[in-house]
Amino acid sequence: MKNYLSPSILAADFWSLGEQIRAVERGGASYLHVDVMDGVFVPSISFGMPVLEALKRKTTLLLDVHLMIVEPERYIETMASMGADLINFHLEATSDPLEVIQKIRSLGKKVGITIKPATPITALNPYLELVDMVLIMTVEPGFGGQSIMMDCVEKVRQLRKKVTELGLELDIEVDGGVKESNLEMVLEAGANVIVAGSAIFGGNPEERTKAFVEKMNVEN
Ligand code: DX5
Ligand code: ZN
């Protein structure tokens, strides 16, 4: 599987968002992770459509939208038209995951299904053959800067084993608490798309991105 780095702009300095995105582009990032929070599915509120639209106008990085919102089906079309290339929705946030998957597909976008730390990977069984990606949260969604949960890394390992046995080429993304110091561990567990927020934007974003990319043998 190819590896991709998806810096999470939730941790960026919004005063200079454009510059920070140019920095991760120069550093060799492939994706940009865009955390959309509604204050209901998670306690916090982040940003939404206008930000996504502005990003789409100025960057060619793949826009990896992580919807932390209830009833994601209500916003799939809008997110797609604003420029999302990959739409990750939470399994826990909808009563009809199949409908969400079909909506995303019908718009020609990549489909990702996301699970919170307490959700077992068996809950994904009906959907594994229908999606492009599974996003395993390695922290409780809602805030950046938390520590990685080891039992969630174990879920990554089990899921990779299972999808390999099924003969599926599924991307497995990890999100939350990934740092240079635990990067090797999550890659080895079987993740191939890596989200990093504070570890990238908490320092010099170009240098931090380069350091990650070097360790990951990233494809652009
Ligand atoms: C948390 C978000 C993450 C967050 C990761 O709910 O989904 O994408 O930005 O931040 P770090 O890498 O700082 O844990
Ligand atoms: Zn996220």
Short mmCIF file of C-alpha atoms and ligand atoms in Angstrom, two decimals:
data_model
loop_
_atom_site.label_atom_id
_atom_site.label_comp_id
_atom_site.label_asym_id
_atom_site.label_seq_id
_atom_site.Cartn_x
_atom_site.Cartn_y
_atom_site.Cartn_z
CA MET A 1 0.00 0.00 0.00
CA LYS A 2 1.14 3.54 -0.67
CA ASN A 3 1.51 5.88 2.27
CA TYR A 4 0.01 9.34 2.47
CA LEU A 5 0.37 12.14 5.01
CA SER A 6 -2.73 14.20 5.78
CA PRO A 7 -1.86 17.23 7.96
CA SER A 8 -4.87 18.35 10.00
CA ILE A 9 -5.46 22.08 9.67
CA LEU A 10 -7.39 22.06 12.96
CA ALA A 11 -4.00 22.66 14.59
CA ALA A 12 -2.92 25.37 12.13
CA ASP A 13 -2.57 29.05 12.92
CA PHE A 14 -5.67 30.43 11.22
CA TRP A 15 -4.19 33.90 11.00
CA SER A 16 -1.86 32.54 8.35
CA LEU A 17 -3.66 29.46 7.08
CA GLY A 18 -2.65 29.97 3.46
CA GLU A 19 1.04 30.20 4.29
CA GLN A 20 0.84 27.16 6.52
CA ILE A 21 -0.74 25.14 3.74
CA ARG A 22 1.98 26.21 1.31
CA ALA A 23 4.50 25.01 3.92
CA VAL A 24 3.04 21.49 4.13
CA GLU A 25 2.85 21.40 0.32
CA ARG A 26 6.57 22.23 0.12
CA GLY A 27 7.23 19.63 2.79
CA GLY A 28 5.66 16.92 0.61
CA ALA A 29 2.20 16.30 2.12
CA SER A 30 -0.27 14.52 -0.15
CA TYR A 31 -3.60 15.20 1.55
CA LEU A 32 -5.06 17.94 3.70
CA HIS A 33 -7.26 16.80 6.61
CA VAL A 34 -10.25 19.07 7.20
CA ASP A 35 -12.09 18.48 10.49
CA VAL A 36 -15.70 19.63 10.35
CA MET A 37 -17.36 19.69 13.81
CA ASP A 38 -20.94 20.62 14.60
CA GLY A 39 -20.96 21.05 18.39
CA VAL A 40 -23.44 18.14 18.62
CA PHE A 41 -21.65 14.98 17.52
CA VAL A 42 -18.59 16.38 19.29
CA PRO A 43 -18.54 19.22 21.84
CA SER A 44 -16.55 21.64 19.73
CA ILE A 45 -17.37 23.65 16.61
CA SER A 46 -14.61 24.06 14.02
CA PHE A 47 -15.28 25.32 10.49
CA GLY A 48 -17.16 24.28 7.41
CA MET A 49 -18.13 25.14 3.89
CA PRO A 50 -16.50 28.55 3.31
CA VAL A 51 -13.14 27.25 4.52
CA LEU A 52 -13.38 24.17 2.35
CA GLU A 53 -14.25 26.28 -0.66
CA ALA A 54 -11.29 28.59 -0.08
CA LEU A 55 -8.93 25.63 0.23
CA LYS A 56 -10.23 24.12 -3.00
CA ARG A 57 -9.51 27.34 -4.89
CA LYS A 58 -5.89 27.50 -3.79
CA THR A 59 -4.46 24.05 -3.21
CA THR A 60 -4.20 20.89 -5.26
CA LEU A 61 -3.74 18.67 -2.20
CA LEU A 62 -6.43 16.02 -1.88
CA LEU A 63 -9.05 17.39 0.49
CA ASP A 64 -9.74 14.75 3.11
CA VAL A 65 -12.88 15.91 4.91
CA HIS A 66 -13.58 14.35 8.31
CA LEU A 67 -17.22 14.98 9.16
CA MET A 68 -17.81 14.99 12.92
CA ILE A 69 -21.46 15.92 12.51
CA VAL A 70 -24.79 14.24 13.18
CA GLU A 71 -26.80 13.08 10.18
CA PRO A 72 -23.94 13.47 7.72
CA GLU A 73 -26.32 12.57 4.87
CA ARG A 74 -27.63 16.15 5.05
CA TYR A 75 -24.31 17.65 4.01
CA ILE A 76 -22.73 15.23 1.55
CA GLU A 77 -23.80 17.12 -1.57
CA THR A 78 -22.67 20.46 -0.20
CA MET A 79 -19.30 19.12 0.91
CA ALA A 80 -18.77 17.55 -2.49
CA SER A 81 -19.67 20.73 -4.32
CA MET A 82 -17.37 22.77 -2.05
CA GLY A 83 -14.44 20.61 -3.05
CA ALA A 84 -14.15 17.57 -0.79
CA ASP A 85 -12.29 14.79 -2.63
CA LEU A 86 -12.63 12.21 0.13
CA ILE A 87 -15.50 12.29 2.61
CA ASN A 88 -15.11 10.50 5.94
CA PHE A 89 -18.33 10.16 7.96
CA HIS A 90 -18.83 8.58 11.38
CA LEU A 91 -20.62 5.25 11.52
CA GLU A 92 -22.04 6.37 14.89
CA ALA A 93 -23.54 9.56 13.43
CA THR A 94 -26.08 8.10 11.03
CA SER A 95 -28.93 5.61 11.11
CA ASP A 96 -28.29 4.72 7.47
CA PRO A 97 -24.60 4.29 6.63
CA LEU A 98 -25.46 2.67 3.31
CA GLU A 99 -27.32 5.74 2.17
CA VAL A 100 -24.34 7.93 3.08
CA ILE A 101 -21.94 5.65 1.21
CA GLN A 102 -24.15 5.65 -1.86
CA LYS A 103 -24.55 9.42 -1.80
CA ILE A 104 -20.80 9.98 -1.66
CA ARG A 105 -20.21 7.45 -4.44
CA SER A 106 -22.90 8.91 -6.67
CA LEU A 107 -21.05 12.23 -6.53
CA GLY A 108 -17.83 10.58 -7.66
CA LYS A 109 -15.96 11.17 -4.40
CA LYS A 110 -13.89 8.76 -2.35
CA VAL A 111 -15.73 7.22 0.60
CA GLY A 112 -14.33 6.85 4.09
CA ILE A 113 -16.10 5.39 7.10
CA THR A 114 -14.89 6.42 10.54
CA ILE A 115 -15.18 4.82 13.97
CA LYS A 116 -14.70 6.26 17.44
CA PRO A 117 -12.46 4.50 19.99
CA ALA A 118 -15.36 2.61 21.63
CA THR A 119 -16.74 1.22 18.36
CA PRO A 120 -15.44 -2.27 17.53
CA ILE A 121 -14.11 -3.04 14.08
CA THR A 122 -16.77 -5.74 13.68
CA ALA A 123 -19.30 -2.90 13.28
CA LEU A 124 -17.60 -2.19 9.93
CA ASN A 125 -18.27 -5.66 8.52
CA PRO A 126 -21.24 -4.76 6.30
CA TYR A 127 -19.36 -1.84 4.73
CA LEU A 128 -15.79 -2.99 4.16
CA GLU A 129 -16.33 -3.90 0.52
CA LEU A 130 -18.18 -0.66 -0.21
CA VAL A 131 -15.72 1.98 0.98
CA ASP A 132 -12.27 3.21 -0.09
CA MET A 133 -11.06 3.92 3.43
CA VAL A 134 -11.63 3.20 7.08
CA LEU A 135 -10.59 5.95 9.47
CA ILE A 136 -9.78 4.60 12.92
CA MET A 137 -9.86 7.34 15.53
CA THR A 138 -6.93 6.93 17.90
CA VAL A 139 -8.31 9.59 20.27
CA GLU A 140 -11.84 10.59 21.25
CA PRO A 141 -12.89 12.90 18.40
CA GLY A 142 -13.39 16.58 19.15
CA PHE A 143 -10.02 18.08 19.95
CA GLY A 144 -6.45 18.07 18.72
CA GLY A 145 -3.40 17.58 20.92
CA GLN A 146 -4.52 14.42 22.79
CA SER A 147 -2.44 11.27 23.38
CA ILE A 148 -2.75 8.24 21.14
CA MET A 149 -4.82 5.35 22.56
CA MET A 150 -2.94 2.08 22.29
CA ASP A 151 -6.03 -0.11 22.16
CA CYS A 152 -7.05 1.78 19.02
CA VAL A 153 -3.68 0.99 17.42
CA GLU A 154 -4.53 -2.64 18.13
CA LYS A 155 -7.81 -2.13 16.22
CA VAL A 156 -5.75 -0.95 13.24
CA ARG A 157 -3.68 -4.12 13.38
CA GLN A 158 -6.75 -6.35 13.52
CA LEU A 159 -8.50 -4.47 10.74
CA ARG A 160 -5.46 -4.63 8.44
CA LYS A 161 -5.25 -8.37 9.04
CA LYS A 162 -8.92 -8.78 8.26
CA VAL A 163 -8.97 -6.70 5.06
CA THR A 164 -5.86 -8.50 3.83
CA GLU A 165 -7.57 -11.83 4.44
CA LEU A 166 -10.59 -10.55 2.51
CA GLY A 167 -8.28 -9.55 -0.34
CA LEU A 168 -9.29 -5.88 -0.13
CA GLU A 169 -7.03 -2.93 -0.95
CA LEU A 170 -8.45 -0.61 1.65
CA ASP A 171 -6.79 2.54 2.93
CA ILE A 172 -6.61 2.65 6.71
CA GLU A 173 -6.26 6.14 8.12
CA VAL A 174 -5.37 6.94 11.72
CA ASP A 175 -6.28 10.19 13.39
CA GLY A 176 -5.31 11.47 16.79
CA GLY A 177 -2.11 11.72 18.75
CA VAL A 178 0.23 10.62 15.95
CA LYS A 179 3.74 11.99 16.43
CA GLU A 180 7.12 11.22 14.93
CA SER A 181 7.82 9.09 17.99
CA ASN A 182 4.88 6.71 17.39
CA LEU A 183 4.68 6.97 13.60
CA GLU A 184 6.59 3.76 12.98
CA MET A 185 4.26 1.89 15.32
CA VAL A 186 1.06 2.96 13.52
CA LEU A 187 2.58 2.23 10.10
CA GLU A 188 3.69 -1.17 11.29
CA ALA A 189 0.18 -1.85 12.64
CA GLY A 190 -1.11 -1.34 9.10
CA ALA A 191 -2.19 2.28 8.75
CA ASN A 192 -1.21 3.88 5.44
CA VAL A 193 -2.85 7.31 5.68
CA ILE A 194 -1.59 9.33 8.60
CA VAL A 195 -3.32 12.36 10.07
CA ALA A 196 -1.18 14.66 12.18
CA GLY A 197 -2.28 18.01 13.56
CA SER A 198 -0.28 19.34 16.48
CA ALA A 199 2.78 17.31 15.46
CA ILE A 200 2.89 19.25 12.17
CA PHE A 201 1.54 22.70 12.97
CA GLY A 202 2.89 22.84 16.52
CA GLY A 203 6.36 23.38 15.04
CA ASN A 204 7.71 24.55 11.68
CA PRO A 205 5.12 22.92 9.39
CA GLU A 206 7.47 22.51 6.42
CA GLU A 207 10.19 20.86 8.48
CA ARG A 208 7.76 18.73 10.44
CA THR A 209 6.11 17.55 7.20
CA LYS A 210 9.48 16.69 5.69
CA ALA A 211 10.40 14.68 8.76
CA PHE A 212 7.15 12.70 8.60
CA VAL A 213 7.35 12.16 4.86
CA GLU A 214 10.89 10.88 5.10
CA LYS A 215 9.88 8.26 7.64
CA MET A 216 6.85 7.25 5.61
CA ASN A 217 8.17 6.82 2.05
CA VAL A 218 5.26 8.98 0.99
CA GLU A 219 3.75 9.02 -2.51
CA ASN A 220 2.55 12.34 -3.86
C1 DX5 B 1 -9.77 15.29 16.38
C2 DX5 B 1 -9.52 15.52 14.93
C3 DX5 B 1 -8.11 15.34 14.54
C4 DX5 B 1 -7.14 16.27 15.17
C5 DX5 B 1 -5.83 15.55 15.32
O1 DX5 B 1 -11.12 15.15 16.60
O2 DX5 B 1 -10.29 14.60 14.16
O3 DX5 B 1 -7.98 15.35 13.12
O4 DX5 B 1 -6.93 17.45 14.44
O5 DX5 B 1 -4.96 16.33 16.04
P1 DX5 B 1 -3.63 15.75 16.71
O6 DX5 B 1 -2.79 15.19 15.60
O7 DX5 B 1 -3.05 16.95 17.36
O8 DX5 B 1 -4.06 14.69 17.68
ZN ZN B 2 -9.85 14.37 12.02
#
